[in-house]
JSON list of C-alpha atoms in Angstrom, two decimals:
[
{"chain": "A", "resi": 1, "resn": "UNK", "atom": "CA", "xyz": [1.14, -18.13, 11.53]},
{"chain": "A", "resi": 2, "resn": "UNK", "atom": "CA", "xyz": [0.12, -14.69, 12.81]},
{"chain": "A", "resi": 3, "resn": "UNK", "atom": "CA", "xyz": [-2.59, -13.25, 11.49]},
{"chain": "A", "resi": 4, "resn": "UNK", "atom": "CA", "xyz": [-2.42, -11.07, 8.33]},
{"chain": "A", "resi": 5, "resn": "UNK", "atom": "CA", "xyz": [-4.52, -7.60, 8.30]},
{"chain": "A", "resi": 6, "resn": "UNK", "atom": "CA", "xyz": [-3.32, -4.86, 5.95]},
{"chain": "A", "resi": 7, "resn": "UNK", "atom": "CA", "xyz": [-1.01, -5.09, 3.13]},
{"chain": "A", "resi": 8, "resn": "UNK", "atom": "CA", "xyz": [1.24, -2.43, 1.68]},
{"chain": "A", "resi": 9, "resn": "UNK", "atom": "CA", "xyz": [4.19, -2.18, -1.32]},
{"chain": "A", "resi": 10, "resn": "UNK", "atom": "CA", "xyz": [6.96, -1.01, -0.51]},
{"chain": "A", "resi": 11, "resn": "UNK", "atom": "CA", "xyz": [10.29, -0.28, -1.23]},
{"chain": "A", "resi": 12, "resn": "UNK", "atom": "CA", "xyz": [12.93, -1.51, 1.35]},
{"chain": "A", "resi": 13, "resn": "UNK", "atom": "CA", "xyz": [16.04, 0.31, 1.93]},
{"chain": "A", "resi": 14, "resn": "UNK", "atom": "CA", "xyz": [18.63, -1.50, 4.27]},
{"chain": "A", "resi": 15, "resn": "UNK", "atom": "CA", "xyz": [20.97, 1.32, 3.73]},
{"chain": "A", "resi": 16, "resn": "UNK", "atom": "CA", "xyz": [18.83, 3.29, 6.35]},
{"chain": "A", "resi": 17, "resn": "UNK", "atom": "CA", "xyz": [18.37, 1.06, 8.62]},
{"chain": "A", "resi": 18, "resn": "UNK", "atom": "CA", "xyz": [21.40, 2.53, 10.91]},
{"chain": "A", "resi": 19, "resn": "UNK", "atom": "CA", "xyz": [19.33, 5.66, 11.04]},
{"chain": "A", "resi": 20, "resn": "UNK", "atom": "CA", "xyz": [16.42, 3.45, 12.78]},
{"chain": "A", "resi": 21, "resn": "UNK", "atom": "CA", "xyz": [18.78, 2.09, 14.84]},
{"chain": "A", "resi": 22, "resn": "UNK", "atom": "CA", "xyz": [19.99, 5.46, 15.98]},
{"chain": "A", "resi": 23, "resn": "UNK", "atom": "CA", "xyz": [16.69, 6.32, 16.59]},
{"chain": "A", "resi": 24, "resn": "UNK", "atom": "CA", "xyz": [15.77, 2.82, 19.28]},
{"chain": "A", "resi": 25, "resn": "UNK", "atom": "CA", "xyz": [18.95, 3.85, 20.91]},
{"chain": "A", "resi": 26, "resn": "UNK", "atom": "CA", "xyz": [17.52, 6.72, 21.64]},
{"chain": "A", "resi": 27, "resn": "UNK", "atom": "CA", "xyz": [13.94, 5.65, 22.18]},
{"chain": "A", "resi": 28, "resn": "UNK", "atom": "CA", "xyz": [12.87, 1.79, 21.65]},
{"chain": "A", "resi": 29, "resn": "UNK", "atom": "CA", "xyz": [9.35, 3.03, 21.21]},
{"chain": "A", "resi": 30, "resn": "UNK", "atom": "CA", "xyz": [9.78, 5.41, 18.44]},
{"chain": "A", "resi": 31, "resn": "UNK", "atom": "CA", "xyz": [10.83, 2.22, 15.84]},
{"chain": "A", "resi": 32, "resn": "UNK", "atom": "CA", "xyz": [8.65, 0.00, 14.86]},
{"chain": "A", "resi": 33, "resn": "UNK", "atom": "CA", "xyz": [9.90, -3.67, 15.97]},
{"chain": "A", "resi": 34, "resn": "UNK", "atom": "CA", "xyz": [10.13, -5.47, 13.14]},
{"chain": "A", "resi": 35, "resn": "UNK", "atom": "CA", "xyz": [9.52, -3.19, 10.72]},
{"chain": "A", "resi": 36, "resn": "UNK", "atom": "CA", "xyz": [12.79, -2.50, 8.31]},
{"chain": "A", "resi": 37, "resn": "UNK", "atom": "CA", "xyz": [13.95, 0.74, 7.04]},
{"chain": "A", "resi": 38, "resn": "UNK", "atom": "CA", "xyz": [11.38, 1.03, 4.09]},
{"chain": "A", "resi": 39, "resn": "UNK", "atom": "CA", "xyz": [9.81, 3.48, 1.93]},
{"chain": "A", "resi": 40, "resn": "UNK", "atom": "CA", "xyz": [5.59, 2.99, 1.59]},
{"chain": "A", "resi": 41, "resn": "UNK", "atom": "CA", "xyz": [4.52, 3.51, -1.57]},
{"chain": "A", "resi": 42, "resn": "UNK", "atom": "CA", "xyz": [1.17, 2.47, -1.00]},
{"chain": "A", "resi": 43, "resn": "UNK", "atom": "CA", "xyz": [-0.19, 1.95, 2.35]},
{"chain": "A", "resi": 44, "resn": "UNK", "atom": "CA", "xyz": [-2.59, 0.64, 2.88]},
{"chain": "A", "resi": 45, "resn": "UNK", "atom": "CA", "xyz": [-2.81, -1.51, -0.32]},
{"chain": "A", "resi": 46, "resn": "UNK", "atom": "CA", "xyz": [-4.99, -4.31, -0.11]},
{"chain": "A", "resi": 47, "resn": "UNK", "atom": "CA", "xyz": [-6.97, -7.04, 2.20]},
{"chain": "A", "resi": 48, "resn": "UNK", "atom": "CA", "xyz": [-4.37, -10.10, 3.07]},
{"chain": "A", "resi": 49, "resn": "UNK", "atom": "CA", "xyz": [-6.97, -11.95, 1.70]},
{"chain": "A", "resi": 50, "resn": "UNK", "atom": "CA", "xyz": [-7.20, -10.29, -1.75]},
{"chain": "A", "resi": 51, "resn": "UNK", "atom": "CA", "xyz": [-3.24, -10.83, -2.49]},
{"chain": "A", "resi": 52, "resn": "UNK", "atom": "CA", "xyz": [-3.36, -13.37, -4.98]},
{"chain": "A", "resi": 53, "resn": "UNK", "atom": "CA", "xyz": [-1.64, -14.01, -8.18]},
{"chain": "A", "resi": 54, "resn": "UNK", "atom": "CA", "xyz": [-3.74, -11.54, -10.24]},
{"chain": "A", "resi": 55, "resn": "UNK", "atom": "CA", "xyz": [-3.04, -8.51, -8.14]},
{"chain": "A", "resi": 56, "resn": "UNK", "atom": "CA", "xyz": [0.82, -9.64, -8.16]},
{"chain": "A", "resi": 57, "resn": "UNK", "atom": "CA", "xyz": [0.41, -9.50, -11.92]},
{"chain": "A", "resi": 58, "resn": "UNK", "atom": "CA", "xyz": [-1.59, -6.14, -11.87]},
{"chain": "A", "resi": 59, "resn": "UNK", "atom": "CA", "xyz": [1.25, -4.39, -9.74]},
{"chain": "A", "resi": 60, "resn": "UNK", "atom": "CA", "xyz": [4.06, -6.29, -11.51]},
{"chain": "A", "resi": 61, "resn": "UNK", "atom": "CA", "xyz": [2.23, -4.41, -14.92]},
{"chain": "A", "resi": 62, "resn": "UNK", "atom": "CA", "xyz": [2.12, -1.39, -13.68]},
{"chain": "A", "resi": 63, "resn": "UNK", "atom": "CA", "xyz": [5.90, -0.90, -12.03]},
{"chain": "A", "resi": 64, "resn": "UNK", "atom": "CA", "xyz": [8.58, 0.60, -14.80]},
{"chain": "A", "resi": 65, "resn": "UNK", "atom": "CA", "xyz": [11.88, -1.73, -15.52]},
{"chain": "A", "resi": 66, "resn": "UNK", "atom": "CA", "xyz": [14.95, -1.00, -14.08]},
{"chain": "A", "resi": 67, "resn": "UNK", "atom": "CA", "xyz": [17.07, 0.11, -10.82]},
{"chain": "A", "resi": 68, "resn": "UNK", "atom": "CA", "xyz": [16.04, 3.40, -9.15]},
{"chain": "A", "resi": 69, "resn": "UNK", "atom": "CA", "xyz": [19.34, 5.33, -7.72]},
{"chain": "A", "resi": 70, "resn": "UNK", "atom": "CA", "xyz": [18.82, 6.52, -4.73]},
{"chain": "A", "resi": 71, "resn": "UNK", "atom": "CA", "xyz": [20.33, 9.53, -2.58]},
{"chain": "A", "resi": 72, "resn": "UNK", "atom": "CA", "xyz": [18.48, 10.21, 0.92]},
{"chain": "A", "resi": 73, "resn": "UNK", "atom": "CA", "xyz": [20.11, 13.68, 1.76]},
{"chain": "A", "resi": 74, "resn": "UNK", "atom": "CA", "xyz": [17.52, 15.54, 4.06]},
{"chain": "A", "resi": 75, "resn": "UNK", "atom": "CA", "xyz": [15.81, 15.32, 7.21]},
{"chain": "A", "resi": 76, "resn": "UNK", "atom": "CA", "xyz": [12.45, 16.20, 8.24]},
{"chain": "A", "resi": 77, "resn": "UNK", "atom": "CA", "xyz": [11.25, 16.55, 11.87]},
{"chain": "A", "resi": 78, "resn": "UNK", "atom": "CA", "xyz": [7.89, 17.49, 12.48]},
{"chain": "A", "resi": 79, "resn": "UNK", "atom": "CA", "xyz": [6.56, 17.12, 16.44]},
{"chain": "A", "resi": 80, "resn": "UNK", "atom": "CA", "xyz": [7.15, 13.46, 16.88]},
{"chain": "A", "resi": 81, "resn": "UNK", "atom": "CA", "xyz": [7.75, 12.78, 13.44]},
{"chain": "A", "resi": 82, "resn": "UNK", "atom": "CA", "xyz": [11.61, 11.84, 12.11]},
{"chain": "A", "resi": 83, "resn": "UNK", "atom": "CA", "xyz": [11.70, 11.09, 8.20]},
{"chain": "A", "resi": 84, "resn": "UNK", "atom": "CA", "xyz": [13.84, 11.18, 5.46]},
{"chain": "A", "resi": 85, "resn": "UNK", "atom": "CA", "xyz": [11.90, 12.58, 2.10]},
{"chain": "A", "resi": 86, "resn": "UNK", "atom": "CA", "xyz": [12.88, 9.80, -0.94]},
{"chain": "A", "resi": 87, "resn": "UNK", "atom": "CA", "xyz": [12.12, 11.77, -3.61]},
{"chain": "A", "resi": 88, "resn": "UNK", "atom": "CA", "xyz": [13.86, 9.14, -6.01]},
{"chain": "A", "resi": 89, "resn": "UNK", "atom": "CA", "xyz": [10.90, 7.29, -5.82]},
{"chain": "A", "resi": 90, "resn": "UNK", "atom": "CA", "xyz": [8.51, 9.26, -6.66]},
{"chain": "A", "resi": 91, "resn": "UNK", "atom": "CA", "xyz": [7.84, 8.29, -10.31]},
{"chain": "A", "resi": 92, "resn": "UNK", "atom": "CA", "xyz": [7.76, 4.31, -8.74]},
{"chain": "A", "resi": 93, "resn": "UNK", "atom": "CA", "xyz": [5.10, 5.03, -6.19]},
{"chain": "A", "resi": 94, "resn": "UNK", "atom": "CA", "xyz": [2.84, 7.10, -8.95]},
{"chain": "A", "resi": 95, "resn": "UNK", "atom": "CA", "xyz": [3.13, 3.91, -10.77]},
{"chain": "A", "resi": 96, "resn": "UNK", "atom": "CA", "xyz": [2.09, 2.35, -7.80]},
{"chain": "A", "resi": 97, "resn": "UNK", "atom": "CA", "xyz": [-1.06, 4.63, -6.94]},
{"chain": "A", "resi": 98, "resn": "UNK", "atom": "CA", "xyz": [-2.19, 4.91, -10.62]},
{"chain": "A", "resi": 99, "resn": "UNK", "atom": "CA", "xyz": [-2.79, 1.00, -10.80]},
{"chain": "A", "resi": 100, "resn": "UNK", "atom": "CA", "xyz": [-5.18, 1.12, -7.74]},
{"chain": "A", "resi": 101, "resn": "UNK", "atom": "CA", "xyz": [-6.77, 4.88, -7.81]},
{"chain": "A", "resi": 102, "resn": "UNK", "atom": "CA", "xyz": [-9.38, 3.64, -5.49]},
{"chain": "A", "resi": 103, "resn": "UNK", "atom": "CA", "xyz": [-6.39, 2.96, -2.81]},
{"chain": "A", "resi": 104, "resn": "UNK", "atom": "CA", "xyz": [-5.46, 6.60, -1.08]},
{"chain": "A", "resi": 105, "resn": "UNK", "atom": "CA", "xyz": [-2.39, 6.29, 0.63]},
{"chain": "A", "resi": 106, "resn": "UNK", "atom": "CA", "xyz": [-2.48, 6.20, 4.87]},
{"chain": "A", "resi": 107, "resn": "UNK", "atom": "CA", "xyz": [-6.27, 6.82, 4.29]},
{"chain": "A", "resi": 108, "resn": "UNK", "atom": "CA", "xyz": [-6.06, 10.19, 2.81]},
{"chain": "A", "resi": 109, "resn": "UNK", "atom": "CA", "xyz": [-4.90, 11.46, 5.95]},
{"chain": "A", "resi": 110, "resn": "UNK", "atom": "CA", "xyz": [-1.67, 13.01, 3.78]},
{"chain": "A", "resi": 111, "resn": "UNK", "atom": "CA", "xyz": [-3.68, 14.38, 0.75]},
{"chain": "A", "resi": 112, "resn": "UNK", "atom": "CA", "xyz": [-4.17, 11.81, -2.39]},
{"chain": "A", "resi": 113, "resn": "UNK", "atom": "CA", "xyz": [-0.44, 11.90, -3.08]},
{"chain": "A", "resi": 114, "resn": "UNK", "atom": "CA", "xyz": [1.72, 11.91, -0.17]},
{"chain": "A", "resi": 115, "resn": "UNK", "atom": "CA", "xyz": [5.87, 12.48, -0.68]},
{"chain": "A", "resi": 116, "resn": "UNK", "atom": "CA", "xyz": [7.46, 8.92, -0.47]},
{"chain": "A", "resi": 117, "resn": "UNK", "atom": "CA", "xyz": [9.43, 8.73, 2.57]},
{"chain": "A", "resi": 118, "resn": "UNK", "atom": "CA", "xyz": [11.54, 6.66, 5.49]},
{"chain": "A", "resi": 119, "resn": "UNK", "atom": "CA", "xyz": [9.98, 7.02, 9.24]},
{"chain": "A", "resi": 120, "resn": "UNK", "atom": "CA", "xyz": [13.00, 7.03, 11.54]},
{"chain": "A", "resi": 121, "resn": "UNK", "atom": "CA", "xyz": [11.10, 7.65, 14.41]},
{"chain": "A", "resi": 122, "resn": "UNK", "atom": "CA", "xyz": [7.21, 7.88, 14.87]},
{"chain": "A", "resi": 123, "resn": "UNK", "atom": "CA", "xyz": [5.85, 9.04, 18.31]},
{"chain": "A", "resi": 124, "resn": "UNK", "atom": "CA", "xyz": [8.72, 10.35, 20.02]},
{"chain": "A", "resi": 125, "resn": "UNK", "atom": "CA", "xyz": [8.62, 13.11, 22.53]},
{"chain": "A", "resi": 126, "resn": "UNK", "atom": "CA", "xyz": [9.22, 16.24, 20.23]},
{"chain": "A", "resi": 127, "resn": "UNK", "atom": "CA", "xyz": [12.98, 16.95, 22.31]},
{"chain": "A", "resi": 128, "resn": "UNK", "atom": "CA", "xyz": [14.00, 13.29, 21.57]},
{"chain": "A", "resi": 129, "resn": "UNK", "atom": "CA", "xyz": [12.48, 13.65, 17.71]},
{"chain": "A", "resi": 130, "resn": "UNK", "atom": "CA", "xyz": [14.85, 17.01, 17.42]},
{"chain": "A", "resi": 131, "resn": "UNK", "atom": "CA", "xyz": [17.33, 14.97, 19.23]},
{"chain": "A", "resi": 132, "resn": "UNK", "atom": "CA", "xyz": [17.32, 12.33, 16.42]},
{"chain": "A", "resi": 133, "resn": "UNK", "atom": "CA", "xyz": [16.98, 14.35, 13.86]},
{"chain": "A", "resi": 134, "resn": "UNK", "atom": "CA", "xyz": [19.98, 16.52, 14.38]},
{"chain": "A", "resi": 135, "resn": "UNK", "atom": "CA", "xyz": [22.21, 13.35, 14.73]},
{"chain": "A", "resi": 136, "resn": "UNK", "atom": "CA", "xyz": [21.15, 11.59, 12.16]},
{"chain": "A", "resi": 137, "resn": "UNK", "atom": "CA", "xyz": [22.34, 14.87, 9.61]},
{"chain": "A", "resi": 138, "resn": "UNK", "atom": "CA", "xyz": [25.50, 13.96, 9.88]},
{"chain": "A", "resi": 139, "resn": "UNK", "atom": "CA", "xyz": [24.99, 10.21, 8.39]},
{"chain": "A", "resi": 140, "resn": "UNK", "atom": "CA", "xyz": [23.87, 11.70, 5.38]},
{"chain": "A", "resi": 141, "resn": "UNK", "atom": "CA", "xyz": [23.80, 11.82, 1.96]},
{"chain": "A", "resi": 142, "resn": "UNK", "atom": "CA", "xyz": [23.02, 7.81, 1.84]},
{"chain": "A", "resi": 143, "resn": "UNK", "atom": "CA", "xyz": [23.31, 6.43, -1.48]},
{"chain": "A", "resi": 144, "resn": "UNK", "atom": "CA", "xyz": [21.27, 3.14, -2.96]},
{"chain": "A", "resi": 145, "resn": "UNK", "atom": "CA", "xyz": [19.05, 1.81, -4.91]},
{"chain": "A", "resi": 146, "resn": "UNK", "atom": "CA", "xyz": [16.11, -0.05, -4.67]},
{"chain": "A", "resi": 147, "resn": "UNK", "atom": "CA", "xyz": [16.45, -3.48, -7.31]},
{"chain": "A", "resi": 148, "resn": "UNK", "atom": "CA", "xyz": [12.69, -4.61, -6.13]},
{"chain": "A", "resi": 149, "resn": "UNK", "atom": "CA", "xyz": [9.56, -4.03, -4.23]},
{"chain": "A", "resi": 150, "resn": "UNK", "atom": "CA", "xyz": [7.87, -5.71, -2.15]},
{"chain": "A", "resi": 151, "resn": "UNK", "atom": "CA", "xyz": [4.04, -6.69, -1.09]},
{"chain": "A", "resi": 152, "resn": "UNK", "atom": "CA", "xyz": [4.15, -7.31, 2.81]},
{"chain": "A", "resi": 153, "resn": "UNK", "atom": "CA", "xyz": [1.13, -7.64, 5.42]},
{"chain": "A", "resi": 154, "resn": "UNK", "atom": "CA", "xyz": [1.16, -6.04, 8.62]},
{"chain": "A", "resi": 155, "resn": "UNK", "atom": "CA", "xyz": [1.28, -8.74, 11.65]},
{"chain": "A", "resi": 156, "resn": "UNK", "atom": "CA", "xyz": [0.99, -8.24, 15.20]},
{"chain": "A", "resi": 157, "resn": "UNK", "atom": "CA", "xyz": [4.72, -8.81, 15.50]},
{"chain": "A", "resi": 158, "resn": "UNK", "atom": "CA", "xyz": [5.95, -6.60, 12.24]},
{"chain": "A", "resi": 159, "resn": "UNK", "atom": "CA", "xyz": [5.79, -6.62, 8.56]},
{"chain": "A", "resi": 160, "resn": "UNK", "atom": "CA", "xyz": [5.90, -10.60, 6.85]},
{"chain": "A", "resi": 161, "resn": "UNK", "atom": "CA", "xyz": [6.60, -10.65, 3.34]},
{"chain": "A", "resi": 162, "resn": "UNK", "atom": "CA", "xyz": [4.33, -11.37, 1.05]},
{"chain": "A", "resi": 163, "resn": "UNK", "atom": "CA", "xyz": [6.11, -11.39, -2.86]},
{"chain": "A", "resi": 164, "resn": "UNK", "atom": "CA", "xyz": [9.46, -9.97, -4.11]},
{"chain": "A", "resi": 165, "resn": "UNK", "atom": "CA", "xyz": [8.19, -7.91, -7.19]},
{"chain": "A", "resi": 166, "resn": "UNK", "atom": "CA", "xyz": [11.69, -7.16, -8.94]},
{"chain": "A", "resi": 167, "resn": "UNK", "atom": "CA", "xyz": [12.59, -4.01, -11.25]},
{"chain": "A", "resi": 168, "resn": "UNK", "atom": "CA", "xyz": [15.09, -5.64, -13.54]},
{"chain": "A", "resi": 169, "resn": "UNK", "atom": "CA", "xyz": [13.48, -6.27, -16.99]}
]
């Protein structure tokens, strides 16, 4: 088994995952390998080695019932940066923050609250980042929803899940 380091909950969102794919056709380095098209609502969350079945229950608390809609309509490009703001889950990942105020998303490196969002491309030369970003406009809006969350670990080979936390009451 690899070895597990930091967690995070997130939100994944297979219905973007073209626009990653876009992006490694472009530039295999700007996409994480084996990282799906997600949405961090709290990164970094906890230890590996703290998930047990009282945090589960702690997050499961805190998360409201019921499907979020989803429309992913904008891109952002900012230097090496490709993202697409998710807005929609805003209210979720407050949920999220609220029940662990001592975790600060990516560090604080974002401010305390940082917009919810999908990394297409992370890295990338800045012409190849506007280069992705203009032809990914044209594959949006993108409509879903997001049904659960989910508590993964970062590995030395991508993300490994760690519990399904569903929205449905």
């Amino acid at each position: 088994m690899a070895h597990l380091g930091t967690t995070a909950v997130m939100a994944l969102l297979p219905a973007a995952q073209p626009l990653l794919e876009l992006a490694a056709g472009r530039d295999e380095r700007v996409v994480r390998p084996g990282v799906p098209a997600h949405a961090a609502l709290l990164y970094p969350w906890l230890p590996a080695d703290r998930v047990d079945g009282a945090e589960l229950d702690r997050l499961r608390a805190a998360l409201p019932a019921g499907r979020v809609p989803l429309r992913l309509d904008t891109v952002e490009q900012t230097g090496g940066f490709v993202g697409i703001p998710v807005p929609g889950l805003r209210d979720l990942a407050t949920a999220v923050r609220t029940a662990y105020p001592e975790r600060v998303p990516y560090g604080g490196r974002f401010g305390q609250d940082p917009p919810v969002h999908v990394t297409v491309a992370l890295d990338a030369e800045p012409g190849t980042a506007a280069d992705i970003a203009r032809s990914i406009g044209p594959r949006l809006p993108i409509r879903t929803e997001v049904t659960a969350l989910h508590a993964v670990a970062l590995t030395a080979t991508g993300w490994q899940r760690l519990a399904a936390l569903p929205l449905e009451p």
